[in-house]
Coordinates of C-alpha atoms and ligand atoms in Angstrom, one line a residue:
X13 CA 0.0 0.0 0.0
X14 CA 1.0 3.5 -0.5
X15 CA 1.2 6.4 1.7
X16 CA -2.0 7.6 0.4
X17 CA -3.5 4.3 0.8
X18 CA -2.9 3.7 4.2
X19 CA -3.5 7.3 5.4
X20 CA -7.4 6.6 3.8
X21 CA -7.9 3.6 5.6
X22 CA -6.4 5.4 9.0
X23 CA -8.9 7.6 8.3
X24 CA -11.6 5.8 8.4
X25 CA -10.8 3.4 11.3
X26 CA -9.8 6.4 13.1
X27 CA -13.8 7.9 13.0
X28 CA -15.3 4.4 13.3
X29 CA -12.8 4.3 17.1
X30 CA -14.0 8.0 18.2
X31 CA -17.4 7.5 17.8
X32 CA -16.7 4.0 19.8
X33 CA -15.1 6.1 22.5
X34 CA -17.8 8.4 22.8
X35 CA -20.6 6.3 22.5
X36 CA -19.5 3.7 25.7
X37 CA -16.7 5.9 27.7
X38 CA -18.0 8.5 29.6
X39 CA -14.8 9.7 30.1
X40 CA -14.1 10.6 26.4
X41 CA -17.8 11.6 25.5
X42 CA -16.8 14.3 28.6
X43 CA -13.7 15.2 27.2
X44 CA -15.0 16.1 23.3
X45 CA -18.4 17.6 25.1
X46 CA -16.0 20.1 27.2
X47 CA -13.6 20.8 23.6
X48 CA -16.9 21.1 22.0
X49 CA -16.6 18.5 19.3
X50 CA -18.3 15.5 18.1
X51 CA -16.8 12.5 16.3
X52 CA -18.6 14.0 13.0
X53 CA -16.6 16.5 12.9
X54 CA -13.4 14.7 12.1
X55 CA -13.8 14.8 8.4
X56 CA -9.9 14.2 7.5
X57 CA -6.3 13.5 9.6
X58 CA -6.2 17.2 10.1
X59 CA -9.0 17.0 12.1
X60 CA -7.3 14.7 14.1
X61 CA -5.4 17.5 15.5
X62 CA -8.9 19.0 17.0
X63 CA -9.3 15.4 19.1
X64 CA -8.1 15.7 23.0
X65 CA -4.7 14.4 24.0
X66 CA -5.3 11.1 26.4
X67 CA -2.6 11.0 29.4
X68 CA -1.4 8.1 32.1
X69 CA -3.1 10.1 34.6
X70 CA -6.1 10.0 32.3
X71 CA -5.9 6.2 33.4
X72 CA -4.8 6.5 36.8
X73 CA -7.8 8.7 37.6
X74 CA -10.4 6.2 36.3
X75 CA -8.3 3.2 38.6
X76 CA -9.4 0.1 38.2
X77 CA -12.1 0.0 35.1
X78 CA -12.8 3.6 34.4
X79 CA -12.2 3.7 30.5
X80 CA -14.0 0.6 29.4
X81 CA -15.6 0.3 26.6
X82 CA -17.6 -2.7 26.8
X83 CA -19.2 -4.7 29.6
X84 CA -17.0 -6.4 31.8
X85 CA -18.1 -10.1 30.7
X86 CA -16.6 -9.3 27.4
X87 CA -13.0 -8.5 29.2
X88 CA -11.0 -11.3 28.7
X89 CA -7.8 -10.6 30.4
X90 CA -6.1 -7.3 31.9
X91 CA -3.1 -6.5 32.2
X92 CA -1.1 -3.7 34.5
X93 CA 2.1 -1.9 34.3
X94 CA 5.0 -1.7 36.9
X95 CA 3.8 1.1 38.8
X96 CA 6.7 1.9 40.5
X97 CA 5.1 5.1 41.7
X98 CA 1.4 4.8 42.9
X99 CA -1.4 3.6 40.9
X100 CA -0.5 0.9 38.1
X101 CA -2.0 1.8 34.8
X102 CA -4.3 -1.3 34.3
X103 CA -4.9 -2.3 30.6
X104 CA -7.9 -4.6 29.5
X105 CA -8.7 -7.0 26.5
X106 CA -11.5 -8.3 24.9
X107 CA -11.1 -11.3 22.7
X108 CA -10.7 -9.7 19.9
X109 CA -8.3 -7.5 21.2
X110 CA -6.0 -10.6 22.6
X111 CA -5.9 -11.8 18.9
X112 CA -5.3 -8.4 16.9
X113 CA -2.4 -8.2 19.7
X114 CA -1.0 -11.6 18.7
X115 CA -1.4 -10.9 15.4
X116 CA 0.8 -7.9 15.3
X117 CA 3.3 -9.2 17.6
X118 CA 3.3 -12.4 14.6
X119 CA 4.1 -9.7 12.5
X120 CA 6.6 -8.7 14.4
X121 CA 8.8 -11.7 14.7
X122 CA 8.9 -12.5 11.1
X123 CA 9.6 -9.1 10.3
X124 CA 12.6 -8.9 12.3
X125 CA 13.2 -12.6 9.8
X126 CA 11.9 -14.9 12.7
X127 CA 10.5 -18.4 11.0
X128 CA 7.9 -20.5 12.2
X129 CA 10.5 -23.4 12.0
X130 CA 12.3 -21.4 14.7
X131 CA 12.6 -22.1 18.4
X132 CA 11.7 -19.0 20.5
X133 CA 13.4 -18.8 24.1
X134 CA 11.0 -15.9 25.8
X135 CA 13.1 -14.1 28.7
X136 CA 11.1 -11.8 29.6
X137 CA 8.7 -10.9 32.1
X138 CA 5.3 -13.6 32.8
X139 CA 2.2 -11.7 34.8
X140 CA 1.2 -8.7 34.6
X141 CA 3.9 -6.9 32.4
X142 CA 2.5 -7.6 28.5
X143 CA 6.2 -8.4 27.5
X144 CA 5.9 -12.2 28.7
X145 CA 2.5 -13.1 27.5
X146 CA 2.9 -10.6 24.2
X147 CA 6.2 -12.3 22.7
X148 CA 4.4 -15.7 24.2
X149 CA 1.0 -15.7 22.0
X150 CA 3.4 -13.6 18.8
X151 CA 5.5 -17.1 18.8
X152 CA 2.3 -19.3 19.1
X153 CA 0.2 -17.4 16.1
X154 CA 3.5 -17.4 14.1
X155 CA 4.0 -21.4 14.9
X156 CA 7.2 -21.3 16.4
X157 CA 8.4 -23.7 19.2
X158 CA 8.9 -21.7 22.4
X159 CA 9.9 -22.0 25.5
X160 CA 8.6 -20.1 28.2
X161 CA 11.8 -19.8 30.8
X162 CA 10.3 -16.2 31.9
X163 CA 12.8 -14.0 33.7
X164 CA 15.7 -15.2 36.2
X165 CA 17.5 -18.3 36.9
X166 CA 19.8 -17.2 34.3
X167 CA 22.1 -21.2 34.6
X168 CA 18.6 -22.6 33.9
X169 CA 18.2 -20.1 30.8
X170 CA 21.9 -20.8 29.2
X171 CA 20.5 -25.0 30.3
X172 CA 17.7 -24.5 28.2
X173 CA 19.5 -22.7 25.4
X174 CA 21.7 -25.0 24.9
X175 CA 20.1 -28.4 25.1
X176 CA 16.9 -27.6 23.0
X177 CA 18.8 -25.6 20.7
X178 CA 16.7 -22.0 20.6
X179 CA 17.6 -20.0 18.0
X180 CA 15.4 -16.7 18.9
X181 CA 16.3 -15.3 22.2
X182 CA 13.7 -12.7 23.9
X183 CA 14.5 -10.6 26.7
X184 CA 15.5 -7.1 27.3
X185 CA 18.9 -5.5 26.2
X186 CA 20.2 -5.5 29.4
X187 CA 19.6 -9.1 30.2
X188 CA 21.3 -9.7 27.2
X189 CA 24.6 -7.9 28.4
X190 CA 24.1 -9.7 31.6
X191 CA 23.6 -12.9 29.8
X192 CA 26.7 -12.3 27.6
X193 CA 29.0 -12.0 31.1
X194 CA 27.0 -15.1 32.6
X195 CA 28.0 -17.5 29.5
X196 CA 31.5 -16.5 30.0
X197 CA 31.5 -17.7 33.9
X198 CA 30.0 -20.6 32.5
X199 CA 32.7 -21.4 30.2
X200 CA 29.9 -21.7 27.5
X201 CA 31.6 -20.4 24.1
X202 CA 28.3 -18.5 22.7
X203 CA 29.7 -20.1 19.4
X204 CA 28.4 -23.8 20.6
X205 CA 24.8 -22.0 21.0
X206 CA 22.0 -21.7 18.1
X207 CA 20.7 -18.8 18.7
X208 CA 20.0 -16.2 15.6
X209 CA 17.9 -13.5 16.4
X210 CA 17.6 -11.6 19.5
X211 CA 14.2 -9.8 19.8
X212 CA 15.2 -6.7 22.3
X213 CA 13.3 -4.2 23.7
X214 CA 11.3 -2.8 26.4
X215 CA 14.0 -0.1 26.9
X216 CA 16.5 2.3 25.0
X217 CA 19.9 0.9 23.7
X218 CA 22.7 2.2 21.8
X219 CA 23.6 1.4 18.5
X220 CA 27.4 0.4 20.0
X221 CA 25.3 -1.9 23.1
X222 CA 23.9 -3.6 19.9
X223 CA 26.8 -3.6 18.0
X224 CA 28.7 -5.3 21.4
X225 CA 25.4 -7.9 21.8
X226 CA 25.6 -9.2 18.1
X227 CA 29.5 -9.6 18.2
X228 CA 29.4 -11.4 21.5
X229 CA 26.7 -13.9 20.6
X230 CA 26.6 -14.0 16.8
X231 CA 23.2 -13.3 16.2
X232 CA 21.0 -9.8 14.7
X233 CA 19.6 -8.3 17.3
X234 CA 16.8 -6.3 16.3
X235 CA 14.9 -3.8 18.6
X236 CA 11.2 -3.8 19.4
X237 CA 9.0 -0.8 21.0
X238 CA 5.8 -0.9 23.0
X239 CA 4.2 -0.3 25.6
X240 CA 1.5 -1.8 27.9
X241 CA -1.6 0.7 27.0
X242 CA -0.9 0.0 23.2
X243 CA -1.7 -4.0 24.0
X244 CA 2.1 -4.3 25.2
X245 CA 5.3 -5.2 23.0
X246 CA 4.6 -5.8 19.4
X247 CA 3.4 -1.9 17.8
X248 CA 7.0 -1.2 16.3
X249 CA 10.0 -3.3 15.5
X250 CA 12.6 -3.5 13.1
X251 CA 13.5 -5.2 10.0
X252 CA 16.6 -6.7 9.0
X253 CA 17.5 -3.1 7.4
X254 CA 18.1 -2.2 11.3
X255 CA 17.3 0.8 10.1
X256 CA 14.1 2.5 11.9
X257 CA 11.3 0.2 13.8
X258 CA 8.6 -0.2 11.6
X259 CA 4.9 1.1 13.1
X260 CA 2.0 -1.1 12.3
X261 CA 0.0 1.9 10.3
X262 CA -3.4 -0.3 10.3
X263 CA -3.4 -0.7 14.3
X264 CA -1.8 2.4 15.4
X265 CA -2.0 6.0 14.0
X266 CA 0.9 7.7 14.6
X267 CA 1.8 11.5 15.3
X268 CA 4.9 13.3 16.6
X269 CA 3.9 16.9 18.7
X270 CA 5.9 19.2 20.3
X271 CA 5.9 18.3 23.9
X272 CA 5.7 21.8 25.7
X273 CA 3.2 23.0 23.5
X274 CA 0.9 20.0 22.0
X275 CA 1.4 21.4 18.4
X276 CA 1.6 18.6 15.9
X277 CA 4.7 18.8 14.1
X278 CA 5.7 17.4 10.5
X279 CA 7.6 14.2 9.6
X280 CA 10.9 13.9 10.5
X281 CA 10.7 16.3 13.0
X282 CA 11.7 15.0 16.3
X283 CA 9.0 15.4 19.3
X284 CA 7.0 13.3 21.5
X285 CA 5.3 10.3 19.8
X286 CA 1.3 10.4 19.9
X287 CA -0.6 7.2 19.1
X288 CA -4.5 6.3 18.7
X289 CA -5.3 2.7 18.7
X290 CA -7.6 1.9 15.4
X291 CA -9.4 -0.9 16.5
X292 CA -9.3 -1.9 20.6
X293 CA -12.1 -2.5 21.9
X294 CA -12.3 -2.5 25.8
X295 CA -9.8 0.6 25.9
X296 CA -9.6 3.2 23.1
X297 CA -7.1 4.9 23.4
X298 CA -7.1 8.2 21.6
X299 CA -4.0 10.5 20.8
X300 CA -1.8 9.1 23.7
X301 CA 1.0 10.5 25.0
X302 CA 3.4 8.3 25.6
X303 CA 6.4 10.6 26.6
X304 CA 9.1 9.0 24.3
X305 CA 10.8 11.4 21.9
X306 CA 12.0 10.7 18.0
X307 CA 11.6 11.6 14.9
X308 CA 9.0 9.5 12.5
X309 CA 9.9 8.7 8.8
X310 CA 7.1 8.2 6.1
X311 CA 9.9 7.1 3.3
X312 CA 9.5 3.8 2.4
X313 CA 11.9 1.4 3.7
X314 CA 14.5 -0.5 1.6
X315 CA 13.2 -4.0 2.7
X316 CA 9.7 -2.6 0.4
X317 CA 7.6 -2.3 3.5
X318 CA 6.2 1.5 3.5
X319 CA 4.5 0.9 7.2
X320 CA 6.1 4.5 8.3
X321 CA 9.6 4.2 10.9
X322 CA 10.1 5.4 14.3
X323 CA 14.0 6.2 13.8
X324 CA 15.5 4.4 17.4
X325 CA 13.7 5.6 20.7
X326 CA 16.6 7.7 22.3
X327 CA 14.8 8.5 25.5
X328 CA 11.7 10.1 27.6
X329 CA 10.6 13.5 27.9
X330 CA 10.7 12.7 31.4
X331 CA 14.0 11.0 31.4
X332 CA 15.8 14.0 30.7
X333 CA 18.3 14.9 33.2
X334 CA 19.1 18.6 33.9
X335 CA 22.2 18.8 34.6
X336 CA 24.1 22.3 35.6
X337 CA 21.6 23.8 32.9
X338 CA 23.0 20.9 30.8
X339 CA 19.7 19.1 28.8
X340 CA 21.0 15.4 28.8
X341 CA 19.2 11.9 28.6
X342 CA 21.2 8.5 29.2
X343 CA 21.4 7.3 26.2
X344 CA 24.0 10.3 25.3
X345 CA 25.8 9.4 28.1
X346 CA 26.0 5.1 27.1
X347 CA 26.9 6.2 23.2
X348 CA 29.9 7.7 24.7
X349 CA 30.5 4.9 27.6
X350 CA 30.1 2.3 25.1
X351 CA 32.6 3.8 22.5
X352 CA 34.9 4.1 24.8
X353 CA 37.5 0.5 24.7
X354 CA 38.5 0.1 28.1
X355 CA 35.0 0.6 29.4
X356 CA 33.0 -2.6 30.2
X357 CA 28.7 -2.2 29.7
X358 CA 27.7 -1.1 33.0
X359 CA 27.1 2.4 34.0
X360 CA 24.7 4.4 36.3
X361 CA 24.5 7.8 36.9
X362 CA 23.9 9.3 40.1
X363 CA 22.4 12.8 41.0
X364 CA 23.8 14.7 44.1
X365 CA 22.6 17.8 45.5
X366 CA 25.6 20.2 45.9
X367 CA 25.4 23.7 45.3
X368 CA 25.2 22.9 41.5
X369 CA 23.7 19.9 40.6
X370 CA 26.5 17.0 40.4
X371 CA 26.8 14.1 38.2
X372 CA 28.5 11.5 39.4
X373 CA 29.2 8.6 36.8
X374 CA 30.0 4.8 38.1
X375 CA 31.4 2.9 35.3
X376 CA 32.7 -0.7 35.1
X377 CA 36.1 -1.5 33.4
X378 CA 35.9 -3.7 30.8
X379 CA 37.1 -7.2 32.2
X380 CA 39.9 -7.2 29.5
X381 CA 41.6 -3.8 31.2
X382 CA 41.2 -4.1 34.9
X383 CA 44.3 -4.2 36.1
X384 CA 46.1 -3.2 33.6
X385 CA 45.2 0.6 33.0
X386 CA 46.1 3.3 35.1
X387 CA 42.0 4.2 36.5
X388 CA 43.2 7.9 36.8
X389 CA 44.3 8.1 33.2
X390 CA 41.5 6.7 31.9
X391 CA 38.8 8.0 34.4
X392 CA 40.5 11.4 32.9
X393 CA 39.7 10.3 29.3
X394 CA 36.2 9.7 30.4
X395 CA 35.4 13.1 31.8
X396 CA 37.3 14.7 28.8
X397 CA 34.9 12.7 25.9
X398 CA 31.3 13.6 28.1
X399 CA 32.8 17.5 28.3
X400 CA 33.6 17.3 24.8
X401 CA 30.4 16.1 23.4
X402 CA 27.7 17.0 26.0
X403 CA 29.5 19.8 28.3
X404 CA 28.9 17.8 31.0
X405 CA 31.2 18.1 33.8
X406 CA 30.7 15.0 35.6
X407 CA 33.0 13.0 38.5
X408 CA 33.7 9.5 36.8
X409 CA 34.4 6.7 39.4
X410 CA 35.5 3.8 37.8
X411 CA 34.4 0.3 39.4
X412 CA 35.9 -3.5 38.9
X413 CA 33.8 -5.5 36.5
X414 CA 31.0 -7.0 38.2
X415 CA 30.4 -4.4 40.5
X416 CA 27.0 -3.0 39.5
X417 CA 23.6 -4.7 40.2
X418 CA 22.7 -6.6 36.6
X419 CA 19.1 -6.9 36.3
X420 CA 16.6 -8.8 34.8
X421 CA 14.2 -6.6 33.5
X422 CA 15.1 -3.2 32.6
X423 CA 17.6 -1.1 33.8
X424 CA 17.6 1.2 36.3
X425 CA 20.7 3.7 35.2
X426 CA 19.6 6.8 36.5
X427 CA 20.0 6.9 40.7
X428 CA 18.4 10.3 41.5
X429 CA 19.3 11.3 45.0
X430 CA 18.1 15.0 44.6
X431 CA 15.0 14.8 45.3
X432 CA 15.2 13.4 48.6
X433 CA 16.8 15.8 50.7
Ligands
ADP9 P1 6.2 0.0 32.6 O1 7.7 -0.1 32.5 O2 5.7 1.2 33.3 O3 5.5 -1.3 32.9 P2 6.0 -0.5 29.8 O4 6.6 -1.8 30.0 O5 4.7 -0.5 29.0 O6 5.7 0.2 31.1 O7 7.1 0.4 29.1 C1 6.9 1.2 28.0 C2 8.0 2.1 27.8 O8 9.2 1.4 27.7 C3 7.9 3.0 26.6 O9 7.1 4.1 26.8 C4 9.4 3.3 26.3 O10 9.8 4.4 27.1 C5 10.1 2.1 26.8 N1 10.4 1.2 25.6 C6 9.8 0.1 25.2 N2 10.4 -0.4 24.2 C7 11.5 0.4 23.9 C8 12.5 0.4 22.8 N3 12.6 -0.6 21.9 N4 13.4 1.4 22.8 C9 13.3 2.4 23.8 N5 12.4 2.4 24.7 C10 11.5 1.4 24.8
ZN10 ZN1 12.1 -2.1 6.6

C-alpha cells in the first residue's frame, strides 16, 4: 500500500474508534463535550489535530475500570504496568483484542526474519507486564516452538539454550549484556549456541550496546517498542534493514507533537510520539502521549515495507536529566560509555545535591583492562569525551567488573538522589 493508501484507511478506522469512545466511555464523550466537538466533525487526519490528547493520569484517575468500553463479561484478560510510583495503569482486552495483539506481535517476529520453524526462548517478564505473554502468544500465532523460561535463573536459561537448541532469544537488552558475562563464567563459548535473532526491547539501547550484543553472541539483534496501553510489545520493531522500527499503520495512528506546546509537528521532525489505537475494543485509546521522543519517517523502507519508521527511541521526555543547565538523557551518556575501549557495559548515573547539581558517573572497566590501565588516566579520558560532546562536567568513578547490580528486567541507570533531601 502507498502512503496515500494507508492514510485513507487510517482515516476511516480512526472515526469508526472516536465515535466508539464516545458512545460507551463516559470519560471521552466528557472530554470532546467540554472541547466542544463530536466525532462527525473529524472529516480528515487534520481533524485529528482538534481530538483531546489522552494522558497516564487520564488512566490512573479512572483506577481500576474507568475507560471501558464494553461490559466487563466481554474483558478477557487485563493486564497492569510496573507502577513503581502509585497507581498501576491497568490495561484490558477483549477477545478480539488478545488476537489483533497476537497478530501484530506475529508480525513482528517474522519481520525482524523470525521463521515458524524457529525455536523461541521468551526471557522476559510472565504476569502482569504484557512483555511475557505478548512475545508468548506472537510465537504461538506465528507457529514457532517456544519456551517459556520467563525472567531469572539465568544457569537454567543458558541450560535450556543450549540443550533444546533456541535459535530466537527474547529478553531485554540489558539481560542480554548480563547474559553475555554469565556464559562467560559458565565457560559456554556462545559459538556452541544456536541462537539467531535476538528480539530486544522494552527499553532504550545504543547502537554500540547492539553492536557489542551481536558480536558477543553471533546473532542480529533487532529492537522492538511498545508499551503496555498500546496491548504491550509488538506496535514497532525493526527489520533486518536495522534501520528505523517499523509502526503497524493499520493498528496504530501515529503522530509526533511538540511536547511543551501540544502542536503537531511534521515528519521527520523530532517530538514526542502520539498514538491512537484503530481498532481496541475494551480501551480506546485516543491521541496518547506516551512521553518518548523521535523523529517518525514516512519514506519507504528498503526491505519494500512502506508501514512508516520510528527512527531508534533515544529516551523520555521525562528522562531528561538537567544537569548544571545541561539538557542530557542517558542514552547520550552510554553512546559515549560504550565507545569508549577500556570501558565494560555497565554504568549508572547518580544525582547529588551540591550547590550545583553534580553528576557522578559509576562505570565498570571492561574485564579485558582491569588491572592493567592506570584508573586515573582513563577516568581522565572519560570526563574529557562527556565535556567534549555534552558539556557535561561530571565526576567519573570507575568500578571492577562485576560491580554494578545486573538486572533482569530493565535497567535502572539513573539513581536520583536529589530529590530526597
Ligand atoms: P512499565 O515499565 O511502566 O511497565 P511498559 O513496560 O509499558 O511500562 O514500558 C513502556 C516504555 O518502555 C515505553 O514508553 C518506552 O519508554 C520504553 N520502551 C519500550 N520499548 C522500547 C524500545 N525498543 N526502545 C526504547 N524504549 C522502549
Ligand atoms: Zn524495513
Amino acid at each position: 500500500m502507498s502512503k496515500e493508501e494507508i492514510r485513507k484507511v487510517q482515516l476511516e478506522m480512526f472515526r469508526r474508534q472516536i465515535k466508539h469512545a464516545y458512545d460507551n466511555v463516559p470519560f471521552y464523550r466528557k472530554k470532546f463535550d467540554d472541547a466542544g466537538i463530536k466525532p462527525g466533525d473529524i472529516k480528515t487526519l487534520e481533524d485529528v489535530a482538534k481530538v483531546p490528547f489522552t494522558v497516564k493520569d487520564d488512566l490512573r484517575d479512572h483506577y481500576p475500570y474507568g475507560i471501558i468500553a464494553v461490559p466487563i463479561e466481554q474483558v478477557n484478560r487485563m493486564h497492569a504496568s510496573s507502577g513503581t510510583t502509585g497507581i498501576p495503569t491497568v490495561v484490558t482486552y477483549t477477545k478480539k483484542d488478545l488476537d489483533t495483539w497476537s497478530n501484530l506481535m506475529a508480525r513482528c517476529y517474522s519481520c525482524a526474519g523470525v521463521e515458524p520453524k524457529d525455536i523461541v526462548q521468551n526471557a522476559y517478564g510472565y504476569g502482569l507486564f504484557t512483555g511475557g505473554l505478548g512475545f508468548h502468544m506472537g510465537a504461538e500465532r506465528l507457529g514457532t516452538m517456544i519456551i517459556p523460561t520467563a525472567t531469572g535463573n539465568t544457569k537454567r536459561q543458558i541450560r535450556m539454550m543450549k540443550d533444546m537448541k533456541s535459535t530466537v532469544l527474547c529478553c531485554t537488552p540489558s539481560y542480554a549484556l548480563y547474559l553475555i558475562e554469565a556464559l562467560k563464567e559458565e565457560n559456554v563459548d556462545p559459538s556452541e549456541l544456536s541462537i539467531r535473532i535476538g528480539m530486544f526491547g522494552a527499553e532504550p539501547w545504543s547502537d554500540e550496546t547492539r553492536k557489542h550484543i551481536e558480536k558477543s553472541l553471533h546473532i542480529r539483534a533487532q529492537d522492538l517498542y511498545g508499551m503496555s496501553e498500546l496491548y504491550g510489545p509488538g506496535v514497532a520493531v525493526e527489520c533486518p534493514e536495522q534501520n528505523g522500527l517499523h509502526i503497524w499503520a493499520d493498528e496504530f495512528l501515529v503522530e509526533t507533537i511538540d511536547p511543551d506546546t501540544g502542536e503537531v509537528l511534521l515528519p521527520g521532525e523530532k517530538g514526542e510520539i502520539v498514538f491512537t489505537m484503530l481498532s481496541r475494543e475494551a480501551m480506546p485509546l485516543l491521541r496518547y502521549r506516551t512521553k518518548d521522543l523521535a523523529v517518525i519517517n514516512w519514506e519507504k523502507c528498503a526491505c519494500g515495507r512502506s508501514h512508516p519508521r520510528i527512527m531508534r527511541i533515544k529516551g523520555r521526555s521525562d528522562d531528561m536529566l538537567i544537569v548544571g543547565g545541561v539538557n542530557v538523557f542517558p542514552s547520550q551518556i552510554e553512546d559515549i560509555l560504550v565507545g569508549i575501549e577500556e570501558l565494560g557495559e555497565q554504568f549508572q548515573i547518580i544525582l547529588e545535591t551540591t550547590k550545583l547539581d553534580n553528576l557522578h558517573v559509576q562505570v565498570e572497566v571492561s574485564p579485558h583492562f582491569w588491572g592493567k590501565v592506570d584508573l586515573k588516566e582513563l577516568a581522565g579520558k572519560v570526563s574529557t569525551r562527556l565535556q567534549e560532546s555534552l558539556t557535561l562536567r561530571a565526576r567519573i568513578e570507575l568500578l571492577e567488573p562485576g560491580t554494578i547490580p545486573r538486572t533482569q528486567g530493565k535497567a535502572k541507570r539513573v539513581i536520583d538522589n536529589r530529590k530526597k533531601i
